[in-house]
mmCIF file of C-alpha atoms in Angstrom:
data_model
loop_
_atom_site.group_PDB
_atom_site.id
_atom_site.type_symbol
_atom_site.label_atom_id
_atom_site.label_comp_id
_atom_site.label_asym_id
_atom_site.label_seq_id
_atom_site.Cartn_x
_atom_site.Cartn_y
_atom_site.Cartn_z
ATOM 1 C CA UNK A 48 0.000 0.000 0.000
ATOM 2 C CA UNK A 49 2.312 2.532 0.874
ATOM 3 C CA UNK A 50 6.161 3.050 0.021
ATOM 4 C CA UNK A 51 8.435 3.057 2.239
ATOM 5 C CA UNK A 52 11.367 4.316 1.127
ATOM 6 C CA UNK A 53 9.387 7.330 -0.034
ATOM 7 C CA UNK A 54 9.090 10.304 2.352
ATOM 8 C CA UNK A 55 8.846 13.945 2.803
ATOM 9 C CA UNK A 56 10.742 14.743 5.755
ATOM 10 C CA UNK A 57 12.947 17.257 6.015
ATOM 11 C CA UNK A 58 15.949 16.703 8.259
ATOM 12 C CA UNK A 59 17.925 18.713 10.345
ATOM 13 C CA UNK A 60 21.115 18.007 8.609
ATOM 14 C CA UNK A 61 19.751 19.228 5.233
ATOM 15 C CA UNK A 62 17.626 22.064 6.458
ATOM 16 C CA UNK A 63 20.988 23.882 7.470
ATOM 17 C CA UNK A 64 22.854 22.751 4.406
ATOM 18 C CA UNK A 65 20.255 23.920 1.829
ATOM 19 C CA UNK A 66 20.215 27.143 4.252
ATOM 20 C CA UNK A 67 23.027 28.687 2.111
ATOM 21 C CA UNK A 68 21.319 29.000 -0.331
ATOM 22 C CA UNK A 69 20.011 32.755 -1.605
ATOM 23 C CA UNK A 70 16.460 33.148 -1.450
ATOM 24 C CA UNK A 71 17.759 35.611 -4.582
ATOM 25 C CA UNK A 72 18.995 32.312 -6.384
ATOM 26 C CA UNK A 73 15.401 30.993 -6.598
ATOM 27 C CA UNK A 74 12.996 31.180 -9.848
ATOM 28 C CA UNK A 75 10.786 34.229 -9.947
ATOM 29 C CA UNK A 76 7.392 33.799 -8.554
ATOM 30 C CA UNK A 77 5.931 37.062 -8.881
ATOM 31 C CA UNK A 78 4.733 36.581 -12.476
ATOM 32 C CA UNK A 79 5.008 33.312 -14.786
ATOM 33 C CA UNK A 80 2.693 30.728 -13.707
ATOM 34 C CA UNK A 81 4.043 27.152 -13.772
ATOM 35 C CA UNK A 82 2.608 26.988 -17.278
ATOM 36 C CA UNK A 83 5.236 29.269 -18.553
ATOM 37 C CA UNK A 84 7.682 27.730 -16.538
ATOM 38 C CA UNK A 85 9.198 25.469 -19.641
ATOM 39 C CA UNK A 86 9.865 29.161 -21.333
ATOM 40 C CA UNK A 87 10.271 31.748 -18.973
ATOM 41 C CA UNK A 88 10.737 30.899 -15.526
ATOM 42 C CA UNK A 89 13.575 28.562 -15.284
ATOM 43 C CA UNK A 90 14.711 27.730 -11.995
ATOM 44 C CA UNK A 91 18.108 28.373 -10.813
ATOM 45 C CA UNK A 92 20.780 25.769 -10.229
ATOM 46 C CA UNK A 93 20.711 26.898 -6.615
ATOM 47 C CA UNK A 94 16.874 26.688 -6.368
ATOM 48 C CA UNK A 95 17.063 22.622 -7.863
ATOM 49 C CA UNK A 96 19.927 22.273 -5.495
ATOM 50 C CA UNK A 97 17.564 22.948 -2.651
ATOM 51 C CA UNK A 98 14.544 20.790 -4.348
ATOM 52 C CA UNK A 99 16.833 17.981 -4.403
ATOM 53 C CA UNK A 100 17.729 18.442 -0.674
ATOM 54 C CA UNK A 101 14.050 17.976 0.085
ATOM 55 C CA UNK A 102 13.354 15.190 -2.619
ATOM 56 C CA UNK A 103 15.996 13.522 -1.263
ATOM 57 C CA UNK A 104 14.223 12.570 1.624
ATOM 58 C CA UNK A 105 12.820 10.018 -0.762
ATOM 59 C CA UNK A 106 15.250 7.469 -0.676
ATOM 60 C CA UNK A 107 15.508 7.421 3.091
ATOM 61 C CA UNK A 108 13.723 4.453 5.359
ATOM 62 C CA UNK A 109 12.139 6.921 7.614
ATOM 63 C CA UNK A 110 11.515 5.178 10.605
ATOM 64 C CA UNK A 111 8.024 5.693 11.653
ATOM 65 C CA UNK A 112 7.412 2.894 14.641
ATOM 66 C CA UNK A 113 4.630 0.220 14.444
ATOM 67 C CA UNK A 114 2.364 2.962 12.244
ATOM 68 C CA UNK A 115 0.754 1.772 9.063
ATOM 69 C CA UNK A 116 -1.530 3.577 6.980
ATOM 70 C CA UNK A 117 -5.202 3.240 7.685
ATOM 71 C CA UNK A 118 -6.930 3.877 4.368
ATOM 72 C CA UNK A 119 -6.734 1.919 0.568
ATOM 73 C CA UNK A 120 -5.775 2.800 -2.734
ATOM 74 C CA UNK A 121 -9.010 2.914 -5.078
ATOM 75 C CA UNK A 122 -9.307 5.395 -7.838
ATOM 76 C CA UNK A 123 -12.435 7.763 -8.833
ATOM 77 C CA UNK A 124 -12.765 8.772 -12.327
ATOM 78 C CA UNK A 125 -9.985 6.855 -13.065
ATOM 79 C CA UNK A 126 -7.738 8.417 -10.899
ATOM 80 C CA UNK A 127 -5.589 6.915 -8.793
ATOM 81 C CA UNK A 128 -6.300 8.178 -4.747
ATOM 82 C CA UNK A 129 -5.575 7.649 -1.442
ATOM 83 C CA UNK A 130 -8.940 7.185 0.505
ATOM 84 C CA UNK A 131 -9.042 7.288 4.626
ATOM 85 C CA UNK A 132 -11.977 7.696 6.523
ATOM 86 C CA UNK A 133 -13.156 8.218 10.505
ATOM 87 C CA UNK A 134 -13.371 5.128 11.991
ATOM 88 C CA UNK A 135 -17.032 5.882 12.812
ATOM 89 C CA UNK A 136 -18.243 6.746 8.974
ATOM 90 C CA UNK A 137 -20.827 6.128 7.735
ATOM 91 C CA UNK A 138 -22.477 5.614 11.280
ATOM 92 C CA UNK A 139 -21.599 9.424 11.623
ATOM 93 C CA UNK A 140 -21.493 12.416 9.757
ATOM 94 C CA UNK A 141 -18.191 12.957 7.940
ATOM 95 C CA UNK A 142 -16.625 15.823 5.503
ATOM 96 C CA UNK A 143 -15.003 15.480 2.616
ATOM 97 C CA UNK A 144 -11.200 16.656 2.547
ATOM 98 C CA UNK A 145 -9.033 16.671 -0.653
ATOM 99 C CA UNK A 146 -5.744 16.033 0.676
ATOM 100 C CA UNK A 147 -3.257 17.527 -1.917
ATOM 101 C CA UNK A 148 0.600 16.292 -1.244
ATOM 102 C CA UNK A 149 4.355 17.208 -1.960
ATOM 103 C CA UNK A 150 6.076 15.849 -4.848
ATOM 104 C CA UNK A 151 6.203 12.538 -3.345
ATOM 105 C CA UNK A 152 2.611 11.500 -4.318
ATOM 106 C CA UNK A 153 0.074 9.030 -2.367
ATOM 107 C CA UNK A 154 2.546 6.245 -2.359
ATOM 108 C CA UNK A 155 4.363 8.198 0.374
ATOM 109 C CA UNK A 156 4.198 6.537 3.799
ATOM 110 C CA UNK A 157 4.290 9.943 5.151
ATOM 111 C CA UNK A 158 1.867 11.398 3.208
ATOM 112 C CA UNK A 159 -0.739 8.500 3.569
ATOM 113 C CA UNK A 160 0.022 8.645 7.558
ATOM 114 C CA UNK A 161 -0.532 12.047 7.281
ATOM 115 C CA UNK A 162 -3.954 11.822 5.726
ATOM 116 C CA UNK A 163 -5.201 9.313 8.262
ATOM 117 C CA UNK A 164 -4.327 12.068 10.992
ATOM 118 C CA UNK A 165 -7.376 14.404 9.453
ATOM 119 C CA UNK A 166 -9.186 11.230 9.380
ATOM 120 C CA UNK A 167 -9.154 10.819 12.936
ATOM 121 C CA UNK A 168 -10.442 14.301 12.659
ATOM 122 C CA UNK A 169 -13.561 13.201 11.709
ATOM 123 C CA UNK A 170 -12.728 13.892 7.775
ATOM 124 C CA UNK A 171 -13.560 11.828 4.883
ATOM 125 C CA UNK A 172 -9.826 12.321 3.324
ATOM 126 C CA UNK A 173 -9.080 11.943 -0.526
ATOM 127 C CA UNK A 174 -5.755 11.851 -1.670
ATOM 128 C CA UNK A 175 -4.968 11.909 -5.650
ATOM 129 C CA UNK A 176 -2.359 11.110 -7.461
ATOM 130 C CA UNK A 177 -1.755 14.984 -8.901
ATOM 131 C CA UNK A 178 0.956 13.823 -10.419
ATOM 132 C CA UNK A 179 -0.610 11.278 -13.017
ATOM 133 C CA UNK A 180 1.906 8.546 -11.759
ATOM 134 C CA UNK A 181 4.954 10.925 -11.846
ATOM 135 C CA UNK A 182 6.104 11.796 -8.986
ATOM 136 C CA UNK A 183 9.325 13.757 -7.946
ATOM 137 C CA UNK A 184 12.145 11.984 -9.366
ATOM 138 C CA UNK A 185 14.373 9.463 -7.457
ATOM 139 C CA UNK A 186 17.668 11.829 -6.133
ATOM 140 C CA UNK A 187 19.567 8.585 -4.545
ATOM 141 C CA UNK A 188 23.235 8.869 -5.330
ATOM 142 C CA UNK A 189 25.375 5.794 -6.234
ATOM 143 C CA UNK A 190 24.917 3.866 -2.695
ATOM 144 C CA UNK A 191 28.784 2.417 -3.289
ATOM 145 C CA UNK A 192 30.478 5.822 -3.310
ATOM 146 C CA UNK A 193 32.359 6.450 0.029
ATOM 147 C CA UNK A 194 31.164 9.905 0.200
ATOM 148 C CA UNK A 195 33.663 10.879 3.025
ATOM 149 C CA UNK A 196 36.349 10.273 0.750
ATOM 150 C CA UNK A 197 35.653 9.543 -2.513
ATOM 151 C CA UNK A 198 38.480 9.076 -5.361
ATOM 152 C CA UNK A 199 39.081 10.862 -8.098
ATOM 153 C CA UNK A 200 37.015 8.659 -10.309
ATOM 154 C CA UNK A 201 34.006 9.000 -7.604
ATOM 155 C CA UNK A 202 34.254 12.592 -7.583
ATOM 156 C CA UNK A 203 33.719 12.536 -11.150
ATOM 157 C CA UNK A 204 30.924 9.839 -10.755
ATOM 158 C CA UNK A 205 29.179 12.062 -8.305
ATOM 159 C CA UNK A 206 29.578 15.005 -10.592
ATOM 160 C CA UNK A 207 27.780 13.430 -13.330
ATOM 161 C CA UNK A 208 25.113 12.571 -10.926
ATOM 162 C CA UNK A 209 24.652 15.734 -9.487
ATOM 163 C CA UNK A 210 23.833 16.599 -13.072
ATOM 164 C CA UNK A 211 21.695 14.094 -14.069
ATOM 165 C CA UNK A 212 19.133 14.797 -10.706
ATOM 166 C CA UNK A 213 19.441 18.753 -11.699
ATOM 167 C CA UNK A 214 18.410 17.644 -15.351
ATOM 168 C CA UNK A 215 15.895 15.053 -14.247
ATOM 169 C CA UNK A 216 14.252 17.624 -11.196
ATOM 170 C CA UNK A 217 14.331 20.323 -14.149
ATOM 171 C CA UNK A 218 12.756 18.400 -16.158
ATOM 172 C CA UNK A 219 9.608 17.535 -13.804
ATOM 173 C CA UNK A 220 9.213 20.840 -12.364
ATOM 174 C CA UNK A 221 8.369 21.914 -16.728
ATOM 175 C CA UNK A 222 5.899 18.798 -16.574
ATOM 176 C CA UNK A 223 4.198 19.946 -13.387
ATOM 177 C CA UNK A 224 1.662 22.890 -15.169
ATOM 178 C CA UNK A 225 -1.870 23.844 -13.653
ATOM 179 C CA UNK A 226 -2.878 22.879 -17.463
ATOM 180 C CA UNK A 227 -1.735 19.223 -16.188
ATOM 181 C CA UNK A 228 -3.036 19.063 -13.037
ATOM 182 C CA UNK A 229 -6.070 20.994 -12.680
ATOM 183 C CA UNK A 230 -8.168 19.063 -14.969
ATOM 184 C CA UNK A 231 -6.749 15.719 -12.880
ATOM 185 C CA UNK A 232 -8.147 17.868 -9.506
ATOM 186 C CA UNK A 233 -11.336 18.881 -10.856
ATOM 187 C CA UNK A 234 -12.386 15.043 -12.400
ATOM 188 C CA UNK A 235 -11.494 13.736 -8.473
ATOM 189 C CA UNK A 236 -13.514 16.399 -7.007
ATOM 190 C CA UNK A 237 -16.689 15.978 -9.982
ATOM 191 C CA UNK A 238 -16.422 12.077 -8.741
ATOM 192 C CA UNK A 239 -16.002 12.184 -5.041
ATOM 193 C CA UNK A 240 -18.787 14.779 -5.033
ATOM 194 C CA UNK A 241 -20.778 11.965 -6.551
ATOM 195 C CA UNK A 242 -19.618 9.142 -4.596
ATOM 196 C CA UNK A 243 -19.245 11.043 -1.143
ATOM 197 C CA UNK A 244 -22.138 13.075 -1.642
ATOM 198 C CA UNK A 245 -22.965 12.626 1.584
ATOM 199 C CA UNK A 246 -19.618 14.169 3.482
ATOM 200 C CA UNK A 247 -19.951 16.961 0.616
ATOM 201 C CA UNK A 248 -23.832 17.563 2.021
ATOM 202 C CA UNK A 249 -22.485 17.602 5.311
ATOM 203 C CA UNK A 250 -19.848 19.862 5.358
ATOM 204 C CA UNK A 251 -21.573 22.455 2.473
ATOM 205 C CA UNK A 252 -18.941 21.802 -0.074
ATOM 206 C CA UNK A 253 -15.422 20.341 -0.561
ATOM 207 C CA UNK A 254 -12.270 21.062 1.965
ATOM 208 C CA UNK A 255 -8.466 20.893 1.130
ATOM 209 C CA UNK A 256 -5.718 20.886 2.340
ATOM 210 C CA UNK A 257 -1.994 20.975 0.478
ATOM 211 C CA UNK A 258 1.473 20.203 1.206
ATOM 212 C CA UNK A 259 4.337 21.722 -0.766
ATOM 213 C CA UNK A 260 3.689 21.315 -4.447
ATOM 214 C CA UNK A 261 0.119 20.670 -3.359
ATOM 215 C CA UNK A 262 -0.281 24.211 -1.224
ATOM 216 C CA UNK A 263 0.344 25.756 -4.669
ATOM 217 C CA UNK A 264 -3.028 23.732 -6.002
ATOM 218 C CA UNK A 265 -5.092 24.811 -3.192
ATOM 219 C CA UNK A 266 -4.658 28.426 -3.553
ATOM 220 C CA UNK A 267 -5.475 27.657 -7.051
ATOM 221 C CA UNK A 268 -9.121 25.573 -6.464
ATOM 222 C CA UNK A 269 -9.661 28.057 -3.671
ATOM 223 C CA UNK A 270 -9.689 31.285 -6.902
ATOM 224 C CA UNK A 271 -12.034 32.035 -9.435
ATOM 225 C CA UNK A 272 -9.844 30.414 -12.147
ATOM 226 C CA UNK A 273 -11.242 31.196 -15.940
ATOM 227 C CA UNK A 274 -13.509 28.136 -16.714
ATOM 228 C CA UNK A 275 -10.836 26.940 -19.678
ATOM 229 C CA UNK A 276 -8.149 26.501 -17.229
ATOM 230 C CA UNK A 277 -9.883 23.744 -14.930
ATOM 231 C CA UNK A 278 -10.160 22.134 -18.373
ATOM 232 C CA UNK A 279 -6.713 21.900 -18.871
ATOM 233 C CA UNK A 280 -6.454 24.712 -21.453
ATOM 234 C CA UNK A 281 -4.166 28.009 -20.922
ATOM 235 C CA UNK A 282 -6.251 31.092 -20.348
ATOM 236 C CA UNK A 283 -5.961 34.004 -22.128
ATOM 237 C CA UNK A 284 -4.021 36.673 -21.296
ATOM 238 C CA UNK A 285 -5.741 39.716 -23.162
ATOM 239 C CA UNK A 286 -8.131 40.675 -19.749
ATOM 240 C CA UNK A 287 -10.231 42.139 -22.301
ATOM 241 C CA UNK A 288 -11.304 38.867 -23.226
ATOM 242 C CA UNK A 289 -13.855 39.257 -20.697
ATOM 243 C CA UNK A 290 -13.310 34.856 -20.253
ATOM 244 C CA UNK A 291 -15.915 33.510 -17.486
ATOM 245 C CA UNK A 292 -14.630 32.671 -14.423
ATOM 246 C CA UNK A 293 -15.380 29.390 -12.737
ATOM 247 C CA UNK A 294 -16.074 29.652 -8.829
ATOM 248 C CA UNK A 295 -13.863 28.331 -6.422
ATOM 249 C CA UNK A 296 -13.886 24.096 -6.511
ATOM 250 C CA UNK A 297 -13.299 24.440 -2.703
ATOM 251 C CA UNK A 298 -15.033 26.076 0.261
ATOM 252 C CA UNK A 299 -12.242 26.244 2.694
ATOM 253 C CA UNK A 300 -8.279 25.563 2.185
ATOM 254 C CA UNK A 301 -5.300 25.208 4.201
ATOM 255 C CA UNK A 302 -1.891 24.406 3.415
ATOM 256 C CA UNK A 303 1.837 24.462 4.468
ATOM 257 C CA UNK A 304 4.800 25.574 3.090
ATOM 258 C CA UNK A 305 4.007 25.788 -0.299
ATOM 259 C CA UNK A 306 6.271 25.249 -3.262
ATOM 260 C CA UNK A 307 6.157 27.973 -6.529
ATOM 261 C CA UNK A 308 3.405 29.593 -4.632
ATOM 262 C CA UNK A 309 3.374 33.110 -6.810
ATOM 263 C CA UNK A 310 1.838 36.673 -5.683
ATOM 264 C CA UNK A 311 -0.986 36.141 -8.542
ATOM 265 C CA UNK A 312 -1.863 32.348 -7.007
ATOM 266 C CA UNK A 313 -2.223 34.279 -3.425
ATOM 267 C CA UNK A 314 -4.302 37.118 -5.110
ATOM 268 C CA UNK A 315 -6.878 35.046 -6.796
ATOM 269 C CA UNK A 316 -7.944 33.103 -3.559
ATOM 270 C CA UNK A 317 -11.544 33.928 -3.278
ATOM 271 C CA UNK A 318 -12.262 31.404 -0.127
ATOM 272 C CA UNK A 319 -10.855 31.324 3.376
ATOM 273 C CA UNK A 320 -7.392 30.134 3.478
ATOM 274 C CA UNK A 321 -4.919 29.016 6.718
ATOM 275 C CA UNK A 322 -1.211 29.232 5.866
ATOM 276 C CA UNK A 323 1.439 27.664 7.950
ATOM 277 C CA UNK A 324 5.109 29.307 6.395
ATOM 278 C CA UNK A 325 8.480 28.835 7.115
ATOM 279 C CA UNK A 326 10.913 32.365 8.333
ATOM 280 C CA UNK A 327 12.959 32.523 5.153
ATOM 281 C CA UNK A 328 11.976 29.891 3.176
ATOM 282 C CA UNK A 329 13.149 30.123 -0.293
ATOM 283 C CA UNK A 330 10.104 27.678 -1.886
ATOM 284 C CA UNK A 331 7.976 30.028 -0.640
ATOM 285 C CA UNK A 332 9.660 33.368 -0.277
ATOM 286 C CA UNK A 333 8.812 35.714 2.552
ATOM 287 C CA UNK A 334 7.936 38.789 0.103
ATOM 288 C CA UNK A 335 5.432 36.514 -1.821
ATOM 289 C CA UNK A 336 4.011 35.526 1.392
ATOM 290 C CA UNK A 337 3.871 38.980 2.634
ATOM 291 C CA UNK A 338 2.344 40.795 -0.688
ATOM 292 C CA UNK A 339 -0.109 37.734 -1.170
ATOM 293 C CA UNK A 340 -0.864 38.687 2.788
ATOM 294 C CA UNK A 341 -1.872 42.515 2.131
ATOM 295 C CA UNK A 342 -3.730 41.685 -0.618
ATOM 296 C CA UNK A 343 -6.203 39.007 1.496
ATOM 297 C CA UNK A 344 -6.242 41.942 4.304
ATOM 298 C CA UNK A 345 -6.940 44.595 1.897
ATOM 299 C CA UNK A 346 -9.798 42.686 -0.177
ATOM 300 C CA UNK A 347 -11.407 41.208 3.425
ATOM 301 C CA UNK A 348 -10.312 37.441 2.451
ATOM 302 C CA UNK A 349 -10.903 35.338 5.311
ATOM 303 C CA UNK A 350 -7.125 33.917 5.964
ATOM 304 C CA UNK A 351 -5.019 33.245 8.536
ATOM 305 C CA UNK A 352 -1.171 33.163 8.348
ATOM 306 C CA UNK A 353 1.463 31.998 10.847
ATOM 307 C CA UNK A 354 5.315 32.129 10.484
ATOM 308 C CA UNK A 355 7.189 29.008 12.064
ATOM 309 C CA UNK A 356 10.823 29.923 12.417
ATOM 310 C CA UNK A 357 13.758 27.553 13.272
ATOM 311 C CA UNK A 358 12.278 24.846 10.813
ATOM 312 C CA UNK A 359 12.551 23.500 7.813
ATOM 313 C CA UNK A 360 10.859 23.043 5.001
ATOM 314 C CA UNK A 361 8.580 20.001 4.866
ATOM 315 C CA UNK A 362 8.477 19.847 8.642
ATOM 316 C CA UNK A 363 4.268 19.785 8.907
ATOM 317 C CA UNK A 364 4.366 16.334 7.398
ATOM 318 C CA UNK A 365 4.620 13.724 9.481
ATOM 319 C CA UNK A 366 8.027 12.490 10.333
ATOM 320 C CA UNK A 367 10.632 11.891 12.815
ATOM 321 C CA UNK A 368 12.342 14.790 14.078
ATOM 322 C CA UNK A 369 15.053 14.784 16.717
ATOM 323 C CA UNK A 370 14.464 18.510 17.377
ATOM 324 C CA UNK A 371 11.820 18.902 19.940
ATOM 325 C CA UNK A 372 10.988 22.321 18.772
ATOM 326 C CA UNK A 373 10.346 21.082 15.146
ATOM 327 C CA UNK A 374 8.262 17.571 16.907
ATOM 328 C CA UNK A 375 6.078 20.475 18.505
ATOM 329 C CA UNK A 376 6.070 23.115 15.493
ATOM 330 C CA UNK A 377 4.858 19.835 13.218
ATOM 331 C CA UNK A 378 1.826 19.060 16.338
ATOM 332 C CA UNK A 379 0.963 23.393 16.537
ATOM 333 C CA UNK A 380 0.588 23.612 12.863
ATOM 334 C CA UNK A 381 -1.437 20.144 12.341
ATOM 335 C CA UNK A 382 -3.849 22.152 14.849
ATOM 336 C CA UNK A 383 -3.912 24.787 13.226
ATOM 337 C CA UNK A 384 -5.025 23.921 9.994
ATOM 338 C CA UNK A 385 -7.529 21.420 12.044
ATOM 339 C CA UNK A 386 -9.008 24.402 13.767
ATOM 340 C CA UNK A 387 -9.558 26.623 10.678
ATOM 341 C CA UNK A 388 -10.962 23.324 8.882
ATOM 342 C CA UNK A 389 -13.476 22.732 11.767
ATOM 343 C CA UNK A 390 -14.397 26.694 12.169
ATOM 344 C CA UNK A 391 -15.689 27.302 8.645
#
């Protein structure tokens, strides 16, 4: 059921090594979308550097106890998703939750354990594959390089890996485009509205949550997006168009520490929105956070925003940290996004 070897903490160790890195050195992400990413937004060699760091994470047996995931793999509309639900449902009344995850995808041990927390919640949780079966790519390095000192002919080995992930990380990032993945979010949420139409009744319309790549997507369902792009066709960019505008797919959203989050994705939420951030995180850049902020303030956006400082990237997902100040920034900001869930 669930991988593994596939996870999306973020160490200590590689939350101060990635720290070096520029928040100046990362792709823009006050204009171009992610659909112009393939032509005009391409992302530093200092920005994949720090991607890697966090996809890394993949290839390491995180150990997580005796805890197994809760929930099955199914699919609706022939998507492949992660389904948990409250261990009273359907005796009780439930909501429905689209659970949106990092790059890893919903083979992620992490990622499914972190779904079944909301389900103990008392949320019906739905977790698809965004990806369309392509996930980050594998970063592992050859395992039979002694890394503390490697020869000459390793160092060159490494080298040419280094490159390859760069290439390979580069690569997925241009195949990653809200004219991929939106039409994939809005054919889950069309069939779990159908299948679940009793959580949906319940709660008054779809939540969501995101992690990482998939805090990007819920700013996105949580805006009036032009109805051609939930279709998986690029709007227009002549505004005098006058395109319609679909309403938001979801009634409330939360998410934490989203990845290629831009000021535009912050100023078309339309629905309330919880952010947990990261102090000087260069996924999600403090002056996108803070102009995407004003403009919820100034337009009377229901949101919430809270700065966690001293962690790292990736730390909301479930994981074992050695830190006790990241073990209780990881339980604060699982409440919080619980708590704004619950209150709207």
């Amino acid at each position: 059921m669930a991988d593994d070897d596939v996870a999306t903490r973020a160490p200590e160790s590689d939350a101060k090594e990635s720290s070096i890195i520029s928040s100046e050195d990362t792709p823009a992400q006050k204009g171009a979308s992610m659909g112009e990413h393939c032509v005009t937004d391409r992302p530093s060699r200092a920005f994949l550097h720090l991607l890697i760091f966090h996809f890394n994470l993949a290839e390491r047996k995180i150990a997580l106890g005796d805890q197994q995931p809760s929930g099955e793999i199914s699919k609706i509309a022939d998507v492949e998703v992660y389904i948990t639900k409250p261990s009273d449902y359907p005796h009780l009344p439930s909501k429905l939750l689209l659970f949106l995850s990092s790059g890893t995808g919903i083979h992620s041990k992490n990622n499914q354990l972190q779904a079944d927390k909301y389900a103990s919640e008392g949320f019906l949780v739905v977790m698809p594959d965004q990806f369309a079966g392509d996930p980050a790519p594998n970063s592992a390095t050859d395992p039979n390089a002694d890394e503390q000192n490697p020869s000459i002919i390793e160092k060159v080995k490494m080298g040419f890996a280094t490159t390859a992930k760069f290439f390979m990380v580069d690569m997925w990032l241009a195949r990653q485009t809200p004219e991929k993945v939106l039409p994939i979010l809005q054919k889950v949420v069309e069939g779990a509205k159908e299948e679940f139409a009793d959580a949906v009744a319940n709660g008054g319309g779809v939540y969501a949550v995101g992690y990482c790549f998939g805090g990007k997507y819920v700013c996105l369902l949580a805006a009036e997006l032009p109805d051609s792009a939930a279709h998986g066709q690029a709007p227009l960019k002549d505004e005098e168009a006058g395109m319609a505008k679909a309403a938001p797919l979801i009634k409330v959203g939360a998410l934490a520490h989203g990845t290629l989050v831009t000021i535009e994705d912050l100023q078309a939420i339309k629905s309330p929105i919880s952010m947990v951030c990261v102090e000087n995180d260069q996924l999600f850049p403090d002056d996108v956070r803070t102009a995407g902020q004003s403009h919820l303030e100034e337009n009377n956006i229901k949101h919430e925003v809270k700065v966690y400082s001293g962690v790292p990237h990736g730390f909301a997902v479930v994981g074992e940290y050695e830190d006790p100040r990241i073990q209780e920034a990881q339980k604060e900001a699982f409440e919080q996004m619980v708590e704004w869930l619950k209150s709207h």
